[in-house]
Backbone as CSV, one residue per row, in Angstrom:
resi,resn,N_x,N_y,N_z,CA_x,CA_y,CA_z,C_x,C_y,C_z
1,UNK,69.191,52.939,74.097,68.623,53.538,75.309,69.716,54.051,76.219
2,UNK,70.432,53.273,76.383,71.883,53.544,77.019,72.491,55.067,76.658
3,UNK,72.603,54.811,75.186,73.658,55.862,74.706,72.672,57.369,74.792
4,UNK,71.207,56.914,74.940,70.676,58.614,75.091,70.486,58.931,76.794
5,UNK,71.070,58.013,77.106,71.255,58.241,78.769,72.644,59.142,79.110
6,UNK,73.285,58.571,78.123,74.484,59.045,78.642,75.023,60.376,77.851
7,UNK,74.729,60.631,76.981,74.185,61.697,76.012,73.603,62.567,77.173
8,UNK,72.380,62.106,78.094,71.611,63.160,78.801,72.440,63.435,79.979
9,UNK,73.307,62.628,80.232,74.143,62.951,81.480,75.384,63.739,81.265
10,UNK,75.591,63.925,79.938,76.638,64.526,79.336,76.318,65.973,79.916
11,UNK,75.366,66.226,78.792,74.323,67.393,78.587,74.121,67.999,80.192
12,UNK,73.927,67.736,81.180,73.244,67.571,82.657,75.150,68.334,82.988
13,UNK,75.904,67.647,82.630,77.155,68.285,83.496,77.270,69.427,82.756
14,UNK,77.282,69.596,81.400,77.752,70.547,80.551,76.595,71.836,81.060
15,UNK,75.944,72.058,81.367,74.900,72.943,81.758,75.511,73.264,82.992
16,UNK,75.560,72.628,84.122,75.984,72.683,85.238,77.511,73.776,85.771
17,UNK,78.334,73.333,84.502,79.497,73.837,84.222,79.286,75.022,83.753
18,UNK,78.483,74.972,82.359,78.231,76.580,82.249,77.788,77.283,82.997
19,UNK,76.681,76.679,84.011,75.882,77.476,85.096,77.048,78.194,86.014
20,UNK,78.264,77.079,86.841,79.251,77.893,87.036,80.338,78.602,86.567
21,UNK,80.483,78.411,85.244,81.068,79.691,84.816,80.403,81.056,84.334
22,UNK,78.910,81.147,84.711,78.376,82.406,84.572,78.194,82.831,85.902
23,UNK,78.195,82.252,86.962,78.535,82.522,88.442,79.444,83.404,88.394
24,UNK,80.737,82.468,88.217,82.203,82.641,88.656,82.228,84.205,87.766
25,UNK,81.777,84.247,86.620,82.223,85.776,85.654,80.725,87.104,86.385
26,UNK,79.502,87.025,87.491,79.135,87.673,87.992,80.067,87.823,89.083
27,UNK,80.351,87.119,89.569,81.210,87.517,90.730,82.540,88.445,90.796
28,UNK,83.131,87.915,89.165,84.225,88.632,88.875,83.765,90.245,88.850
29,UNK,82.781,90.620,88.313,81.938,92.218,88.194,81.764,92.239,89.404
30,UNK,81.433,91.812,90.401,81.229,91.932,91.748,82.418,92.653,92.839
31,UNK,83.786,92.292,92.284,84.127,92.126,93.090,84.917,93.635,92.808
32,UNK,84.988,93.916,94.274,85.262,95.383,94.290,86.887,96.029,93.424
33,UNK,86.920,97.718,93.160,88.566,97.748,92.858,89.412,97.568,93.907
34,UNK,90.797,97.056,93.623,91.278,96.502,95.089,92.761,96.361,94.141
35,UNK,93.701,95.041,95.141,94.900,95.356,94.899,95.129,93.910,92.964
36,UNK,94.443,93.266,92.860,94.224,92.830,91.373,94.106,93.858,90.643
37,UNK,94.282,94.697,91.017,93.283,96.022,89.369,94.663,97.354,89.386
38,UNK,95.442,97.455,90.508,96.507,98.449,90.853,97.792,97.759,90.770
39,UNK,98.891,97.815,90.322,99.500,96.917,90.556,101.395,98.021,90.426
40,UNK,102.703,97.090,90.659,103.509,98.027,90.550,104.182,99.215,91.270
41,UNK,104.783,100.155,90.614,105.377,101.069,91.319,104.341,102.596,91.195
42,UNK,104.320,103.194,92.113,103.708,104.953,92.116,104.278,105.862,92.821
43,UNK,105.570,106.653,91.577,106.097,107.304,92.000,105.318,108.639,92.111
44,UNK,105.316,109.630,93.484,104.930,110.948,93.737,105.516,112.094,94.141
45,UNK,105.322,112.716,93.303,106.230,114.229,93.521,105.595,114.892,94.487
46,UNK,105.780,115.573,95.778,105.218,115.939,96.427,105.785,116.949,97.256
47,UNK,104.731,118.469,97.709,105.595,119.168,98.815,106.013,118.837,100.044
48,UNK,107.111,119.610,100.228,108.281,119.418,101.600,106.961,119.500,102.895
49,UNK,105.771,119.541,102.427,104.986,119.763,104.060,104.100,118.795,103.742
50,UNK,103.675,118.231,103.258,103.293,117.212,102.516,104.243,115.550,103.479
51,UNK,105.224,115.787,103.785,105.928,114.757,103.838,105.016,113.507,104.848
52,UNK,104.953,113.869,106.473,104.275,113.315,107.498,102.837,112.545,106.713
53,UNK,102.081,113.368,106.439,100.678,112.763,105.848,100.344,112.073,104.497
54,UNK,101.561,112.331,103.845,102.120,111.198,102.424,102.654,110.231,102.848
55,UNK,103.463,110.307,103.812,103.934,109.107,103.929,103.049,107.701,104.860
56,UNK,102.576,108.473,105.846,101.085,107.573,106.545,100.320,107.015,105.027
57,UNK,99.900,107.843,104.262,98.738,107.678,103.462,99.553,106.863,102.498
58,UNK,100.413,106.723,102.179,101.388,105.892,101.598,100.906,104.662,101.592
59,UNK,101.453,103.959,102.991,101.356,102.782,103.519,100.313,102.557,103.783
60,UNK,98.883,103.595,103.866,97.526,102.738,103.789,97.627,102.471,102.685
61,UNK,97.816,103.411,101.948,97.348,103.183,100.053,98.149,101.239,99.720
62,UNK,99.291,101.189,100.465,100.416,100.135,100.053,99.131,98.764,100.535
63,UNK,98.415,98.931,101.674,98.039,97.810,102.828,96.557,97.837,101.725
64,UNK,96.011,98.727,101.152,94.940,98.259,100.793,95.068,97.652,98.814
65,UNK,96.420,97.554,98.605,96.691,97.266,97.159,97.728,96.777,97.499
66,UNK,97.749,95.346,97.708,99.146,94.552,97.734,99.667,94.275,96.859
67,UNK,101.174,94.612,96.872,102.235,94.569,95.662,102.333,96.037,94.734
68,UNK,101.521,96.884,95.630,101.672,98.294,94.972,103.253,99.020,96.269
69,UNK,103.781,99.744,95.252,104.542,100.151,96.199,104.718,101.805,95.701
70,UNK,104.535,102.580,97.104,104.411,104.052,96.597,106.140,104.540,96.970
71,UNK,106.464,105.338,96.127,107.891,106.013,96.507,107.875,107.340,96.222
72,UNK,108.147,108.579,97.274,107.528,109.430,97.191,109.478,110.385,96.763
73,UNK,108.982,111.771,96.737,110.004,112.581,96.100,109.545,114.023,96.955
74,UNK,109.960,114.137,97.977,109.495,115.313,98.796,110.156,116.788,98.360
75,UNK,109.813,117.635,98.186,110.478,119.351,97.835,109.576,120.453,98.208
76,UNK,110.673,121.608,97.364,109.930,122.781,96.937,109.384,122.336,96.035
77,UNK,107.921,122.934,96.167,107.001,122.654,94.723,107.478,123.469,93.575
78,UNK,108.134,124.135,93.672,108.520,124.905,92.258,110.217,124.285,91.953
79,UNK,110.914,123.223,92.689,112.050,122.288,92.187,111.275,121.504,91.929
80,UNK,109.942,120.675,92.298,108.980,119.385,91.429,108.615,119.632,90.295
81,UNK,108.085,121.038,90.392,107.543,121.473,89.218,108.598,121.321,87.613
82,UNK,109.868,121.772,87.911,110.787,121.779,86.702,111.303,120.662,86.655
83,UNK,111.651,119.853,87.242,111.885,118.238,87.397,110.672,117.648,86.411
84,UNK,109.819,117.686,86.766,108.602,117.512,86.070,108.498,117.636,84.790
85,UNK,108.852,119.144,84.438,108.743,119.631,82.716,110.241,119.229,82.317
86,UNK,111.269,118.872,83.041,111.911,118.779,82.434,112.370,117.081,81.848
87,UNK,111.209,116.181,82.370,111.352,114.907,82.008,111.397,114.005,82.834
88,UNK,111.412,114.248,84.551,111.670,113.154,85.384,110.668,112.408,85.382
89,UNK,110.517,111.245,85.567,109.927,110.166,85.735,108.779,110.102,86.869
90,UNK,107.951,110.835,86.719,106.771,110.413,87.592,105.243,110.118,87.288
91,UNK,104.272,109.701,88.667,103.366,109.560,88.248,102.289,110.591,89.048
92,UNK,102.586,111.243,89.445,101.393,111.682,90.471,102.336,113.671,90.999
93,UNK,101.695,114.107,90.702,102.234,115.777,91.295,101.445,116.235,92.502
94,UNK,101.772,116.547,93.690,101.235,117.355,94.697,101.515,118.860,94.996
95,UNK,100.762,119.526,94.961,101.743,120.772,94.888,101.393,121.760,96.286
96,UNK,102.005,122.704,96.761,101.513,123.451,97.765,101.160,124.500,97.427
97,UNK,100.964,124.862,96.202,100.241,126.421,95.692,99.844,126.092,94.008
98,UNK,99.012,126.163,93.819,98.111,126.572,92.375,99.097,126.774,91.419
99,UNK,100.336,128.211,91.714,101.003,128.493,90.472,101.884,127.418,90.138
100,UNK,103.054,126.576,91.248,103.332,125.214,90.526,103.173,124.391,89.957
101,UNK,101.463,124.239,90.081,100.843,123.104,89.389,100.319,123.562,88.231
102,UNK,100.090,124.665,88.400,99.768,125.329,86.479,101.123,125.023,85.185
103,UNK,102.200,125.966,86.366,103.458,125.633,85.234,103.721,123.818,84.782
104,UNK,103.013,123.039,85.234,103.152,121.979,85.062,102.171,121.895,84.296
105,UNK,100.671,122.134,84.149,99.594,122.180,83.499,100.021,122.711,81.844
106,UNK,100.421,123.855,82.146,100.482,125.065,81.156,101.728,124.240,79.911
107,UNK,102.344,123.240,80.661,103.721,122.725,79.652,103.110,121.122,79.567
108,UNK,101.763,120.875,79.709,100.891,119.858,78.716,101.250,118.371,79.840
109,UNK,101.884,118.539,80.729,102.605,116.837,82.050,101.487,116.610,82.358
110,UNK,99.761,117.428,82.315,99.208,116.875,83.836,97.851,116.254,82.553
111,UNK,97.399,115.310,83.273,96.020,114.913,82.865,94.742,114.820,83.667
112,UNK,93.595,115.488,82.864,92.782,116.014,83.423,93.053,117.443,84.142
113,UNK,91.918,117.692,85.156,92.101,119.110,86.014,92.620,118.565,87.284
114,UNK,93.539,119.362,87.537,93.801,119.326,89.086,92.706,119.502,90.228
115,UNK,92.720,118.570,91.223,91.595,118.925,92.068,93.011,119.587,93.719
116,UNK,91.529,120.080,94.360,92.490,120.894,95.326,91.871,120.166,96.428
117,UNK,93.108,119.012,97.321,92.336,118.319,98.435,92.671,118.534,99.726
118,UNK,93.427,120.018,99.608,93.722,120.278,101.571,94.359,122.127,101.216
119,UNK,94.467,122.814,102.270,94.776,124.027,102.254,95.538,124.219,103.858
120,UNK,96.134,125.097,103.714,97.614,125.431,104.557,97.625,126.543,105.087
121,UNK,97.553,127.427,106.085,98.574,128.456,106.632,99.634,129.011,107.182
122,UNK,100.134,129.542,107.233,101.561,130.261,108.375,101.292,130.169,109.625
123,UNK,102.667,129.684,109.739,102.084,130.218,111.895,103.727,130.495,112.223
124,UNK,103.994,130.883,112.994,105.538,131.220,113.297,105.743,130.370,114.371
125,UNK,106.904,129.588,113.832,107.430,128.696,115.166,108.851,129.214,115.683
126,UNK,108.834,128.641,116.796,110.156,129.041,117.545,110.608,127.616,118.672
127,UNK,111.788,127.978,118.775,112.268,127.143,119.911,111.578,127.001,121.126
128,UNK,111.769,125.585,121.485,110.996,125.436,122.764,111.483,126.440,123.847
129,UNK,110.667,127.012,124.679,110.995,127.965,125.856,111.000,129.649,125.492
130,UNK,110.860,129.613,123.619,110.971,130.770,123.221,112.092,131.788,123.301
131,UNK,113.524,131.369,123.425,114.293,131.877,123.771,115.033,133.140,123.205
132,UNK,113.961,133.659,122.030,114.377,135.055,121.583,113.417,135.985,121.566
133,UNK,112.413,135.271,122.599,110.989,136.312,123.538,110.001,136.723,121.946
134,UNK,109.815,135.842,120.905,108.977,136.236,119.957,107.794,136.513,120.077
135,UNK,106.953,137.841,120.240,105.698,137.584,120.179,104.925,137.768,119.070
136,UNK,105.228,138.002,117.754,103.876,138.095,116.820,105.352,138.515,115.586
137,UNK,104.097,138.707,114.630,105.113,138.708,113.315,105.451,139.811,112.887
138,UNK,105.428,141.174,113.724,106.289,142.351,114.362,107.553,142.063,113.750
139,UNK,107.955,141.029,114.894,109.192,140.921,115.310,110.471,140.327,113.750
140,UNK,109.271,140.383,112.872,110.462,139.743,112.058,110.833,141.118,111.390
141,UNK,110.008,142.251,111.479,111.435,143.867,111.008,112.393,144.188,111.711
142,UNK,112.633,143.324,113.124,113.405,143.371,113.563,114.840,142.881,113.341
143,UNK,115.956,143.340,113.998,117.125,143.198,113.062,117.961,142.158,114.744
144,UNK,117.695,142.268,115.584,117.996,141.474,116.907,117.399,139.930,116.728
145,UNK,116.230,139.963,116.790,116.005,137.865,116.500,116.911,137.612,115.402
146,UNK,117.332,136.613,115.486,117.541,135.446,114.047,116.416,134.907,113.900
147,UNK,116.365,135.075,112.573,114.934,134.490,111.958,115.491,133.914,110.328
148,UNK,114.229,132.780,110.566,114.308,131.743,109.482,113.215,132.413,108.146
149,UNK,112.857,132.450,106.986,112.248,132.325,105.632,112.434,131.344,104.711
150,UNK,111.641,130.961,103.782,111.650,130.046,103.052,111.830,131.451,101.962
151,UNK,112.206,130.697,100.961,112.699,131.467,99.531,111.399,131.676,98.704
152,UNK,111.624,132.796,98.345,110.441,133.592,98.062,109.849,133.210,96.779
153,UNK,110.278,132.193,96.208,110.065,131.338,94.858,109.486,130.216,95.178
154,UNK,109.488,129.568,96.558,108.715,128.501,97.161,107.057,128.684,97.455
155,UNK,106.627,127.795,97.824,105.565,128.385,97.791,105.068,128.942,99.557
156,UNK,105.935,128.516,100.799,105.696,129.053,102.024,106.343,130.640,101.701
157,UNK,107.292,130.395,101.257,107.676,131.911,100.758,106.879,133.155,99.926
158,UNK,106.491,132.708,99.190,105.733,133.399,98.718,104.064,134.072,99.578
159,UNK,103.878,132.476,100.223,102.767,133.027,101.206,103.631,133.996,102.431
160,UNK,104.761,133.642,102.652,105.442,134.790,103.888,105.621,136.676,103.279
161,UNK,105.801,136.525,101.817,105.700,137.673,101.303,104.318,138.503,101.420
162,UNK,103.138,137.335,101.230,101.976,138.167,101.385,101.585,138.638,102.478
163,UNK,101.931,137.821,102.849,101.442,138.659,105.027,102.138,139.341,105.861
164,UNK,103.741,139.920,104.768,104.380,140.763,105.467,103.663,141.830,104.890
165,UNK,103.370,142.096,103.240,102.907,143.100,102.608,101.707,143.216,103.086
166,UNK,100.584,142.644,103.740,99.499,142.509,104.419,99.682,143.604,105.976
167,UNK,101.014,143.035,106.549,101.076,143.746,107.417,101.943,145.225,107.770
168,UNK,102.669,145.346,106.466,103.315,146.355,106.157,104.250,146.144,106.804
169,UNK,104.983,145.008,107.106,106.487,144.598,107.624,107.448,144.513,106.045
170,UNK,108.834,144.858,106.358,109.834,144.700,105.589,110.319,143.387,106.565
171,UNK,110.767,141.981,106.363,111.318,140.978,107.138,112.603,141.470,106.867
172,UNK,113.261,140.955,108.183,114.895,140.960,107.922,115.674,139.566,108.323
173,UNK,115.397,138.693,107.425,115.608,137.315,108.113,117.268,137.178,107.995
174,UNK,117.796,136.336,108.683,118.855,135.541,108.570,119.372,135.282,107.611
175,UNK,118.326,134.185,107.394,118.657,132.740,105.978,117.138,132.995,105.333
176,UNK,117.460,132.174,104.248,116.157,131.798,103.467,116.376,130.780,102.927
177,UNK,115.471,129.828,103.131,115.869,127.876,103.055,115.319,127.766,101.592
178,UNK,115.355,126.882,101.190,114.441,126.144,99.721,113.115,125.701,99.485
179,UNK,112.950,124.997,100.983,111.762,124.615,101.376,111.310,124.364,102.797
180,UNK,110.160,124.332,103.810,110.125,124.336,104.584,110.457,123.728,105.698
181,UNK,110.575,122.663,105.422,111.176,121.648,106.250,112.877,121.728,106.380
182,UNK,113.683,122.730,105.499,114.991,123.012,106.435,114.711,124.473,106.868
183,UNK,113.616,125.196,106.653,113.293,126.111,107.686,112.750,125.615,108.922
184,UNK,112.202,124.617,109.294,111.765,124.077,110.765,112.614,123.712,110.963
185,UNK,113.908,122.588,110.477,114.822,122.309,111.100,116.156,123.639,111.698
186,UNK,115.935,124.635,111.045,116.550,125.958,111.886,116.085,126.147,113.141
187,UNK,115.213,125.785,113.282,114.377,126.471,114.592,114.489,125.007,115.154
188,UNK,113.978,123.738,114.739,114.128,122.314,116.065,115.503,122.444,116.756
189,UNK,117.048,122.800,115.889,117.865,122.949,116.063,118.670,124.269,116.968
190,UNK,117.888,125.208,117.049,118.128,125.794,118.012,118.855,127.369,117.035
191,UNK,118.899,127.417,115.810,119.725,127.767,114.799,119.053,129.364,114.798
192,UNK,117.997,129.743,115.037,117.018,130.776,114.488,116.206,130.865,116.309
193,UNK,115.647,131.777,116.354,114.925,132.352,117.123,113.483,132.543,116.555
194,UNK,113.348,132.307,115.534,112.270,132.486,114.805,112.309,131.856,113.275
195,UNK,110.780,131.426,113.061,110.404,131.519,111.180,109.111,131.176,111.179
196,UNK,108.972,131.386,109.802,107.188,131.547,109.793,107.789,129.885,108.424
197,UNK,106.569,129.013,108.801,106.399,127.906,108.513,104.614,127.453,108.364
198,UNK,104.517,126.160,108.387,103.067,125.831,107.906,102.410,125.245,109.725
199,UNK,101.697,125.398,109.849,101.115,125.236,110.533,100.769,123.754,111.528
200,UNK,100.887,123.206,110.087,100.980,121.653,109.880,102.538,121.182,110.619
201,UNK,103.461,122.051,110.130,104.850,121.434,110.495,105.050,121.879,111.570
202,UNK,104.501,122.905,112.315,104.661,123.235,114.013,104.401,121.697,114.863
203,UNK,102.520,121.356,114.106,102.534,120.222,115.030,102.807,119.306,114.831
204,UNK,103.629,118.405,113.606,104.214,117.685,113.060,105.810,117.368,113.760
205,UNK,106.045,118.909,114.620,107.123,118.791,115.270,106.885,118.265,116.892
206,UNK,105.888,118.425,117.011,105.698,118.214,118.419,106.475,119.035,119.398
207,UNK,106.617,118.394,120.441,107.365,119.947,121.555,108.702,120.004,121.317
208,UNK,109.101,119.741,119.967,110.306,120.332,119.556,110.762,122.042,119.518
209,UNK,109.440,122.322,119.089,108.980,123.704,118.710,107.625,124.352,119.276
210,UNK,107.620,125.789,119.357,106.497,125.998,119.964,105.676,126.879,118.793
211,UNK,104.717,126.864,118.680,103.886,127.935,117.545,103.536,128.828,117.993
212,UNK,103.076,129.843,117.409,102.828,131.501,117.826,101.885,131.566,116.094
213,UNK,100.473,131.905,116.577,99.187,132.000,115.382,99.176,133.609,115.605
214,UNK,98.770,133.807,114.273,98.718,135.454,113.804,98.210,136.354,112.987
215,UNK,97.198,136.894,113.382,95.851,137.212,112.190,96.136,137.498,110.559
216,UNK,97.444,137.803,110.313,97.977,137.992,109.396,97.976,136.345,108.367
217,UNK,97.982,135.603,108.863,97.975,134.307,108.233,96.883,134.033,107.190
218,UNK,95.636,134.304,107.550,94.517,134.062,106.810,94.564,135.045,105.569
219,UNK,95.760,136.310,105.070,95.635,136.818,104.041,96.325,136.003,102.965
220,UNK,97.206,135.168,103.493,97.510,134.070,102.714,97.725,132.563,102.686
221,UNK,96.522,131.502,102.321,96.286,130.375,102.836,96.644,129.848,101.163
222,UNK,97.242,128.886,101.615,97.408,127.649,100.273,96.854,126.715,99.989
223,UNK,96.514,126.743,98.740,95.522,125.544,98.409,96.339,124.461,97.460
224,UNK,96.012,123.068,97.606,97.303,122.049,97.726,96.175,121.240,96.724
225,UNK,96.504,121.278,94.835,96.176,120.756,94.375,97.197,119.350,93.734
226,UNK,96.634,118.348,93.276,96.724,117.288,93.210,96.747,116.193,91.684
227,UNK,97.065,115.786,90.927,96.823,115.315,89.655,97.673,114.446,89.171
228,UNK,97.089,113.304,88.336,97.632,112.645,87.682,98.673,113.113,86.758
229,UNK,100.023,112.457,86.350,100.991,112.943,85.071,100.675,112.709,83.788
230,UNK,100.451,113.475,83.272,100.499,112.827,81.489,101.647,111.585,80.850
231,UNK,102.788,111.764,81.733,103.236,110.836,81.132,103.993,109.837,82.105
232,UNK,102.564,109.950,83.151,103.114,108.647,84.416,103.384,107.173,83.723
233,UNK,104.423,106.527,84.093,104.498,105.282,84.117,103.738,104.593,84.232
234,UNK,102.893,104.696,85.297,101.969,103.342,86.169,100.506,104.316,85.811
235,UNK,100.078,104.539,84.788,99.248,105.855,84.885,97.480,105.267,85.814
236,UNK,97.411,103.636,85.551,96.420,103.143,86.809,96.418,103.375,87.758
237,UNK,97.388,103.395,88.606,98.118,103.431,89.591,97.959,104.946,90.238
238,UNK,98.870,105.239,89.612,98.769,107.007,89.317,97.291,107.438,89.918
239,UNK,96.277,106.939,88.837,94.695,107.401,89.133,94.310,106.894,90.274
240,UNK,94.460,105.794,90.978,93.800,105.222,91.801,94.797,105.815,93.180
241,UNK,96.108,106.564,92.957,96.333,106.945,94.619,95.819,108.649,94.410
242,UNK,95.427,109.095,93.267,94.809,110.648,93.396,93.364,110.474,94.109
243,UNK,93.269,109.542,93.783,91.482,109.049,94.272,91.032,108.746,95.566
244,UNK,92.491,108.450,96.261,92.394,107.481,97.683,92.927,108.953,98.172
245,UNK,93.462,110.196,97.952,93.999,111.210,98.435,92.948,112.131,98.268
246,UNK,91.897,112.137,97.593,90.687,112.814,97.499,89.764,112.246,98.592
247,UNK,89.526,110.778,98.744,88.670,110.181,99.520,88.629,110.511,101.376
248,UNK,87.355,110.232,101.816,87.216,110.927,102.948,87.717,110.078,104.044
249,UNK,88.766,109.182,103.882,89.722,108.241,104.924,90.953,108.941,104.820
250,UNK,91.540,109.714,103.722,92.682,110.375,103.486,92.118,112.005,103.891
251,UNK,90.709,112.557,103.778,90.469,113.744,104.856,90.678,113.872,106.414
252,UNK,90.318,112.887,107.133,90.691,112.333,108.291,91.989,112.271,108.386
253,UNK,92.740,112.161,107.887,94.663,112.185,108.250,94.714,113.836,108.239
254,UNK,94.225,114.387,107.109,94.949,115.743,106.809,94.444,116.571,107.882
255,UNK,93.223,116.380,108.018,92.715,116.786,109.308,93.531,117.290,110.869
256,UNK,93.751,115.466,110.888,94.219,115.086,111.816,95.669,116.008,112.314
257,UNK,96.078,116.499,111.126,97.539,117.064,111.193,97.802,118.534,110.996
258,UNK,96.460,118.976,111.254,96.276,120.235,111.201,95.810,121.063,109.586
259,UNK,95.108,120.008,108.663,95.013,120.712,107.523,93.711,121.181,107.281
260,UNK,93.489,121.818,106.767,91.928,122.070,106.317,91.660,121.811,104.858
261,UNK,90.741,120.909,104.895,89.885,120.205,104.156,88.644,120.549,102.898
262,UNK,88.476,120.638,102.173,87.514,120.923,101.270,86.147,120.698,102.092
């Protein structure tokens, strides 16, 4: 009598136990993607205008996946782009124009389709106080301002080519930088009297610089697609910060910084 007592009390825990380990494994399905499921390093190639709102979105991406750590690689999108095909080590491509991210497409690095999660225009900035009297984008056939350009292989460059040919200006710039961000630093610095830059990086500068908007801009706007690497390292990782850069908490930043949004 004893021994089928204790037999039944056996039985009584062993149920009990299984009962919580079919708990404990619903809960595990329960429980949301988070920083258990991401883990590691996510390196990102990304454009020179890109920098301010990658790097914020960075450190959310870091705060909501602990022990993820993002390290970013700021440029011309067309120096990411050949870095890229030519073997560097990444996981994630941002680009500031379509044709960079194709030549990356087109040489087999990217997986899946690129999605496009923010778009860009020109605006011409200048020194605070305006001190070479710029008013509109006239002034860059002029041969009196110093004026800044990005290189016409970049991708602000290339948009500065279209809206001179838009406006039937020949530019006569100064310099022509690599990427945009040492074209704003011509102008924070006092270096240039003028350059046409992103829109984003006028107010990114704050009253370092002053902006000057110009109907000519809207003939050429950039669209800033986004994608996983074919042969990312962390390729989880990888997927889950393209996802958080698509999502509508990472629209709200780009926003915020002057971008326009899908």
């Amino acid at each position: 009598m004893k021994t089928f007592r204790r037999l039944g009390a056996v039985a009584a825990v062993l149920a009990v136990t299984a009962g919580l380990a079919g708990c404990g494994s619903d809960d595990k399905k329960d429980t949301p993607a988070g920083s258990d499921q991401v883990t590691g390093t996510v390196t990102v190639f990304a454009a020179a205008s890109l920098t301010e709102t990658f790097t914020k979105l960075g450190k959310d991406f870091e705060a909501a996946h602990q022990g993820v750590k993002v390290v970013y690689s700021f440029g011309a999108s067309s120096a990411l782009a050949e870095q890229i095909k030519q073997g560097a080590p990444a996981d994630v491509f941002a680009s500031a124009a379509p044709a960079n991210m194709q030549q990356v497409v087109d040489a087999g690095d990217v997986t899946g389709t690129p999605a496009t999660f923010v778009s860009n225009r020109l605006e011409i900035a200048v020194p605070k106080g305006n001190p070479g009297h710029i008013t509109g984008l006239a002034d860059f056939g002029k041969s009196d301002p110093k004026l800044a350009l990005c290189a016409e292989q970049v991708p602000c460059g290339a948009a500065a080519k279209k809206v001179f040919e838009a406006a039937g200006i020949t530019p006569q710039p100064d310099t022509r930088e690599q990427d945009v961000k040492a074209v704003l630093t011509k102008v924070t610095l006092g270096e240039v009297d003028g350059a046409l830059v992103y829109r984003t990086d006028v107010k990114a500068a704050g009253d370092k610089v002053e902006g000057i908007d110009f109907p000519e801009s809207a003939k050429a706007v950039n669209a800033y697609p986004i994608a996983p690497l074919a042969k990312a390292p962390n390729a989880a990782a990888a997927a889950a910060f393209v996802d958080y850069i698509k999502s509508a908490q990472a629209k709200q930043v780009f926003a915020a910084a002057g971008f326009e949004t899908p």
